[in-house]
Coordinates of C-alpha atoms in Angstrom, one line a residue:
M1 CA 0.1 -0.1 0.2
D2 CA 3.0 2.3 0.9
N3 CA 4.3 1.8 -2.7
I4 CA 1.1 2.9 -4.1
E5 CA 0.7 5.8 -2.1
N6 CA 4.3 6.8 -3.0
E7 CA 3.4 6.3 -6.6
I8 CA 0.2 8.2 -6.4
K9 CA 2.5 11.3 -5.0
E10 CA 4.9 11.0 -7.9
I11 CA 1.7 10.9 -10.4
I12 CA 0.5 14.2 -8.9
K13 CA 3.7 15.7 -10.0
E14 CA 3.3 15.0 -13.6
S15 CA 1.3 17.0 -16.1
K16 CA -2.6 17.1 -16.0
E17 CA -2.6 15.0 -19.1
N18 CA -0.2 12.4 -17.8
I19 CA -2.1 12.4 -14.4
L20 CA -5.5 11.6 -16.4
T21 CA -4.0 8.5 -18.1
A22 CA -2.6 7.5 -14.7
I23 CA -6.3 7.5 -13.4
N24 CA -7.5 5.7 -16.6
T25 CA -5.0 3.0 -16.1
F26 CA -6.1 2.5 -12.5
I27 CA -9.9 2.6 -13.6
E28 CA -8.9 -0.1 -16.3
K29 CA -7.4 -2.3 -13.3
N30 CA -11.0 -1.6 -11.5
N31 CA -8.8 0.2 -8.7
L32 CA -11.5 2.8 -8.3
D33 CA -10.2 4.0 -4.9
Y34 CA -6.8 5.0 -6.2
A35 CA -8.4 6.3 -9.2
K36 CA -10.7 8.4 -7.2
K37 CA -7.8 9.6 -5.0
I38 CA -5.7 10.9 -7.9
A39 CA -8.7 12.4 -9.6
L40 CA -9.6 14.6 -6.3
Q41 CA -6.1 15.6 -6.2
L42 CA -5.9 16.4 -9.9
I43 CA -9.0 18.8 -9.6
N44 CA -7.6 20.3 -6.4
K45 CA -4.0 20.9 -8.4
E46 CA -6.0 21.9 -11.8
P47 CA -9.6 23.5 -10.9
N48 CA -10.3 24.7 -14.4
Y49 CA -9.1 21.3 -16.0
K50 CA -12.6 20.0 -17.3
E51 CA -11.3 16.2 -18.0
G52 CA -10.6 16.0 -14.2
Y53 CA -14.1 16.6 -13.1
L54 CA -15.6 14.4 -16.1
V55 CA -13.2 11.3 -15.1
L56 CA -14.2 11.7 -11.5
S57 CA -18.0 12.0 -12.5
D58 CA -17.2 8.7 -14.7
I59 CA -15.9 6.9 -11.4
F60 CA -19.1 8.0 -9.4
Y61 CA -21.2 6.7 -12.3
E62 CA -19.7 3.4 -12.1
E63 CA -20.2 3.3 -8.4
E64 CA -23.9 4.7 -8.8
D65 CA -23.2 7.4 -6.5
Y66 CA -25.5 9.9 -8.4
K67 CA -25.2 12.5 -5.4
S68 CA -21.7 12.5 -5.8
V69 CA -21.9 13.1 -9.3
I70 CA -24.0 15.9 -9.2
H71 CA -21.7 17.4 -6.2
I72 CA -18.6 17.3 -8.2
L73 CA -20.1 18.4 -11.4
D74 CA -21.5 21.7 -9.6
K75 CA -18.2 22.2 -8.4
A76 CA -16.9 21.9 -12.1
L77 CA -19.5 24.5 -13.1
E78 CA -18.1 26.9 -10.6
Y79 CA -15.0 27.1 -12.3
L80 CA -16.3 26.4 -16.0
P81 CA -19.8 27.8 -16.2
K82 CA -22.2 26.7 -19.2
D83 CA -19.6 24.0 -20.1
K84 CA -21.6 22.0 -22.5
D85 CA -19.8 18.6 -21.7
I86 CA -20.1 19.0 -17.8
L87 CA -23.8 19.8 -18.2
E88 CA -24.6 16.9 -20.4
S89 CA -22.8 14.6 -18.0
K90 CA -25.0 15.7 -15.1
I91 CA -28.4 15.0 -16.9
E92 CA -28.2 10.9 -16.1
A93 CA -27.5 11.8 -12.3
L94 CA -30.3 14.2 -11.9
I95 CA -33.0 11.8 -13.7
S96 CA -31.4 9.0 -11.6
T97 CA -32.1 11.2 -8.1
Y98 CA -35.3 12.0 -9.5
K99 CA -34.6 15.7 -9.8
Y100 CA -36.6 15.9 -13.0
E101 CA -37.1 19.7 -12.9
E102 CA -33.6 20.5 -12.5
A103 CA -32.9 18.0 -15.3
K104 CA -35.4 19.8 -17.6
S105 CA -33.5 23.0 -16.7
T106 CA -30.2 21.5 -17.2
I107 CA -31.2 20.2 -20.8
E108 CA -33.1 23.3 -21.7
E109 CA -29.7 25.3 -21.0
I110 CA -27.8 23.0 -23.2
I111 CA -30.2 23.6 -26.1
S112 CA -30.1 27.5 -25.4
L113 CA -26.0 27.1 -26.0
G114 CA -26.5 25.4 -29.4
N115 CA -25.2 22.7 -31.4
V116 CA -27.0 20.2 -29.4
N117 CA -26.1 16.2 -29.4
A118 CA -28.6 13.9 -30.5
S119 CA -28.1 12.1 -26.9
V120 CA -29.4 15.2 -25.1
Y121 CA -32.8 15.3 -26.9
G122 CA -32.8 11.4 -26.2
Q123 CA -32.3 12.0 -22.4
Y124 CA -35.1 14.7 -22.6
G125 CA -37.4 12.3 -24.1
V126 CA -36.7 9.6 -21.4
L127 CA -37.2 12.3 -19.0
L128 CA -40.7 13.3 -20.4
S129 CA -41.8 10.0 -20.5
I130 CA -40.9 9.0 -17.1
E131 CA -43.4 12.0 -16.3
M132 CA -46.0 10.4 -18.7
K133 CA -45.9 13.1 -21.1
Y134 CA -45.7 10.7 -23.9
K135 CA -46.7 13.0 -27.0
E136 CA -43.8 15.5 -25.9
A137 CA -41.3 12.7 -25.5
I138 CA -41.9 11.4 -29.0
E139 CA -41.2 14.8 -30.2
K140 CA -37.9 14.8 -28.4
F141 CA -37.0 11.4 -29.6
K142 CA -37.9 12.6 -33.1
M143 CA -35.5 15.3 -32.7
A144 CA -32.5 13.1 -31.6
I145 CA -33.3 10.8 -34.5
S146 CA -33.0 13.6 -37.0
L147 CA -29.7 14.4 -35.5
D148 CA -28.2 11.0 -35.6
K149 CA -30.0 8.9 -38.1
E150 CA -28.5 5.9 -36.2
D151 CA -29.9 6.6 -32.7
V152 CA -30.8 3.1 -32.0
L153 CA -31.5 3.9 -28.0
S154 CA -33.8 6.9 -29.0
M155 CA -35.5 4.5 -31.5
I156 CA -35.8 1.7 -28.8
N157 CA -37.3 4.4 -26.1
M158 CA -39.5 5.8 -28.6
S159 CA -41.0 2.5 -29.5
I160 CA -41.6 1.9 -25.5
V161 CA -43.6 5.1 -25.6
Y162 CA -45.6 4.1 -28.5
A163 CA -46.5 0.7 -26.7
A164 CA -47.4 2.9 -23.7
I165 CA -50.2 4.6 -25.8
Y166 CA -51.0 1.7 -27.5
E167 CA -49.7 2.8 -30.8
Y168 CA -48.4 -0.6 -31.8
D169 CA -48.1 -0.1 -35.7
N170 CA -45.8 2.9 -34.6
A171 CA -43.7 1.1 -32.2
I172 CA -43.1 -1.7 -34.4
E173 CA -42.1 0.5 -37.3
I174 CA -39.6 2.4 -35.2
L175 CA -38.0 -0.8 -33.8
E176 CA -37.9 -2.5 -37.4
K177 CA -35.9 0.7 -38.4
A178 CA -33.4 0.1 -35.2
F179 CA -33.1 -3.6 -36.2
N180 CA -32.1 -2.8 -39.7
I181 CA -29.2 -0.7 -38.2
S182 CA -28.0 -2.9 -35.4
K183 CA -29.2 -6.3 -36.3
D184 CA -29.5 -6.9 -32.5
S185 CA -31.6 -10.1 -31.8
S186 CA -33.0 -8.3 -28.6
I187 CA -34.5 -5.7 -30.9
Q188 CA -36.2 -8.3 -32.9
E189 CA -37.5 -10.1 -29.7
K190 CA -39.1 -6.6 -28.8
I191 CA -40.5 -6.6 -32.2
D192 CA -42.1 -9.9 -31.8
N193 CA -43.8 -9.1 -28.4
I194 CA -45.2 -6.0 -29.7
K195 CA -46.9 -7.9 -32.4
K196 CA -48.1 -10.3 -30.0
Q197 CA -49.5 -7.4 -27.9
K198 CA -51.2 -6.0 -31.4
E199 CA -52.7 -9.3 -32.2
N200 CA -53.9 -9.9 -28.5
S201 CA -55.6 -6.6 -28.5
I202 CA -57.7 -7.2 -32.0
F203 CA -61.5 -7.3 -31.4
H204 CA -64.4 -6.6 -33.6
F205 CA -67.5 -4.8 -32.9
S206 CA -70.4 -3.3 -35.3
K207 CA -72.2 0.0 -34.6
F208 CA -73.5 0.9 -31.1
T209 CA -77.2 0.2 -30.3
V210 CA -79.1 1.4 -27.2
I211 CA -80.3 -1.4 -25.0
N212 CA -84.0 -2.0 -24.6
A213 CA -84.2 -3.2 -21.1
K214 CA -87.5 -3.8 -19.1
P215 CA -88.4 -2.1 -16.9
D216 CA -87.1 0.8 -19.1
K217 CA -85.0 2.9 -16.2
F218 CA -81.6 3.6 -17.7
N219 CA -79.7 4.3 -21.0
L220 CA -76.7 2.5 -22.4
I221 CA -75.3 2.0 -25.6
V222 CA -73.5 -1.3 -26.3
P223 CA -72.0 -2.9 -29.7
E224 CA -74.7 -4.3 -31.6
N225 CA -73.1 -7.7 -32.2
F226 CA -72.4 -8.5 -28.2
N227 CA -74.6 -11.0 -26.5
A228 CA -76.8 -10.2 -23.5
S229 CA -77.7 -12.4 -20.5
V230 CA -78.9 -12.1 -16.9
E231 CA -76.7 -13.8 -14.0
N232 CA -78.1 -13.4 -10.4
S233 CA -79.7 -10.0 -11.3
V234 CA -76.6 -8.5 -13.1
L235 CA -76.9 -7.8 -16.9
K236 CA -73.7 -9.4 -18.7
I237 CA -73.2 -8.1 -22.3
E238 CA -70.2 -10.0 -24.0
N239 CA -68.5 -10.4 -27.6
N240 CA -68.6 -13.9 -28.9
E241 CA -64.9 -14.5 -27.6
K242 CA -66.0 -13.4 -24.1
T243 CA -63.0 -11.5 -24.0
I244 CA -64.9 -8.4 -23.1
S245 CA -67.5 -8.1 -20.6
I246 CA -70.1 -5.5 -19.6
L247 CA -71.7 -5.9 -16.4
L248 CA -74.5 -3.7 -15.2
S249 CA -76.5 -3.8 -11.7
Y250 CA -79.1 -1.6 -10.6
D251 CA -80.2 -1.1 -6.9
N252 CA -82.1 1.6 -4.5
S253 CA -78.9 2.9 -2.9
K254 CA -78.2 6.5 -2.9
Y255 CA -74.5 7.2 -2.7
D256 CA -73.1 10.9 -2.2
E257 CA -69.8 12.0 -4.2
K258 CA -67.3 10.9 -1.4
E259 CA -69.0 7.4 -1.4
I260 CA -69.1 7.0 -5.3
A261 CA -65.3 7.9 -5.2
Q262 CA -64.7 5.4 -2.2
I263 CA -66.4 2.7 -4.1
L264 CA -64.3 3.3 -7.3
N265 CA -61.0 3.4 -5.4
N266 CA -61.9 0.2 -3.9
F267 CA -62.5 -1.5 -7.3
K268 CA -59.0 -0.1 -8.0
A269 CA -57.7 -1.6 -4.7
E270 CA -59.2 -4.9 -5.5
N271 CA -57.2 -5.4 -8.7
K272 CA -53.9 -6.5 -7.8
N273 CA -50.7 -5.6 -10.1
L274 CA -52.1 -2.0 -10.9
Y275 CA -50.1 -1.2 -14.3
S276 CA -51.4 2.1 -15.3
I277 CA -54.3 4.5 -14.9
I278 CA -55.9 5.3 -18.2
S279 CA -58.8 7.6 -16.7
P280 CA -58.2 8.6 -13.0
V281 CA -61.2 8.5 -10.6
S282 CA -63.7 11.3 -11.5
V283 CA -67.0 11.9 -9.8
V284 CA -69.2 15.0 -11.1
K285 CA -72.8 16.2 -10.9
R286 CA -74.0 16.3 -14.5
K287 CA -76.9 18.7 -15.1
E288 CA -78.1 17.6 -18.3
H289 CA -79.0 14.0 -16.6
N290 CA -79.6 15.6 -13.1
D291 CA -77.5 12.9 -11.5
I292 CA -74.2 12.0 -9.8
F293 CA -71.7 10.4 -12.0
G294 CA -68.3 8.8 -11.3
S295 CA -65.8 6.4 -13.4
I296 CA -62.4 5.2 -13.6
I297 CA -60.5 3.4 -16.1
F298 CA -57.1 1.4 -15.5
N299 CA -54.8 -1.6 -16.5
C300 CA -53.5 -4.4 -14.5
K301 CA -50.8 -6.7 -15.6
T302 CA -49.4 -10.1 -14.3
K303 CA -46.7 -11.9 -16.0
N304 CA -48.9 -13.7 -18.6
N305 CA -52.0 -11.8 -18.5
N306 CA -53.4 -8.4 -19.2
L307 CA -56.8 -7.2 -17.5
F308 CA -58.4 -3.8 -18.6
N309 CA -60.8 -2.7 -16.0
A310 CA -63.4 0.1 -16.0
M311 CA -66.1 1.4 -13.8
A312 CA -69.0 4.0 -13.9
I313 CA -71.7 4.7 -11.3
A314 CA -74.6 6.8 -12.0
V315 CA -76.8 8.1 -8.8
K316 CA -80.1 9.7 -9.3
E317 CA -82.5 10.5 -6.3
E318 CA -83.0 7.0 -4.7
E319 CA -81.5 5.1 -7.4
S320 CA -78.1 3.9 -8.8
I321 CA -76.4 2.0 -11.5
V322 CA -73.0 0.3 -11.4
L323 CA -71.2 -0.2 -14.7
T324 CA -68.1 -2.3 -15.0
I325 CA -66.2 -3.3 -18.0
I326 CA -63.5 -6.2 -17.9
S327 CA -61.4 -7.2 -20.7
T328 CA -58.7 -9.9 -20.9
L329 CA -57.6 -8.3 -24.3
A330 CA -54.3 -6.2 -24.6
T331 CA -55.2 -2.7 -24.0
S332 CA -55.6 -0.7 -27.3
N333 CA -56.8 2.5 -28.4
N334 CA -60.0 0.8 -29.8
L335 CA -60.5 -0.8 -26.4
I336 CA -60.4 2.6 -24.6
F337 CA -62.7 4.2 -27.2
L338 CA -65.1 1.2 -26.6
A339 CA -65.2 1.6 -23.0
K340 CA -65.5 5.4 -22.9
E341 CA -68.4 5.5 -25.4
I342 CA -70.3 3.1 -23.1
I343 CA -69.3 4.5 -20.0
N344 CA -70.4 8.2 -21.0
S345 CA -73.9 7.0 -22.5
L346 CA -75.0 5.6 -19.1
Y347 CA -77.7 7.6 -17.1
I348 CA -80.9 7.0 -15.1
K349 CA -83.9 8.0 -16.9

């Protein structure tokens, strides 16, 4: 150990370029502690030497010590304000520590400096997708790809966003472009998986029709080609494949807004492995129907299955109707459209 310490003392006497070479040698030997020691001494000796900060931040990244990355790069920016390389290096650490607003500010600062790398827009896209701002994220990925036609990583991340908003064809198209560039078999696996999702999302329905129920107490539209039956006082309407079920129950309970919200939240809580909220809990008073109306739409996922869930409750005077839609199909924009049309048609006459 004394020999190495003596070696470090001798290394620090060298030029900054030679010191940087020595640091990289220790990194290659996976001796990060000594590499870190030398890098710290280097930036103390040469506080305006950008590469010293960047190599030290790389070591902290290797150790997944993101707070130290931010700390050392903030120190670098005191000596080298608005340095694009340092700002770019900081983005990943900010995202990893959930400092999304600061990450966005950093990216915007880099963009304002001009001559932006594709990777910056790619990271911006990732950040926006984390915040579920999917349309904005797609635009940033498109910017990244326009700057670097072979930015496979942005293509893959863009496909994830397309799949998240159920635009399966767009997801497949961008992944095929990525595969043609890289020939990476893992990308082909992603393509195959999304094709399966797309296939599992397909269903057919004809035009909507109004249910003619007796007694005629409520309004509801359903696909004309779905089949209706009654089980235990519950009206069940399903497609032929029984992959979409619409359940309707009627009673004399009177719920207020708080109670409706609680029922909807309980329905969500009962379904394990919540994957995504498509439409959050909403409870409103509808003047046009003189009722209180609540709804929710969400997705659950298990390892081998998808479960699409929707619920709506309409309450008028002393009457209430609870509508539930359940599907084992992969979620698609068509399925969401179907559910919303059915839900929004519900009211007590």
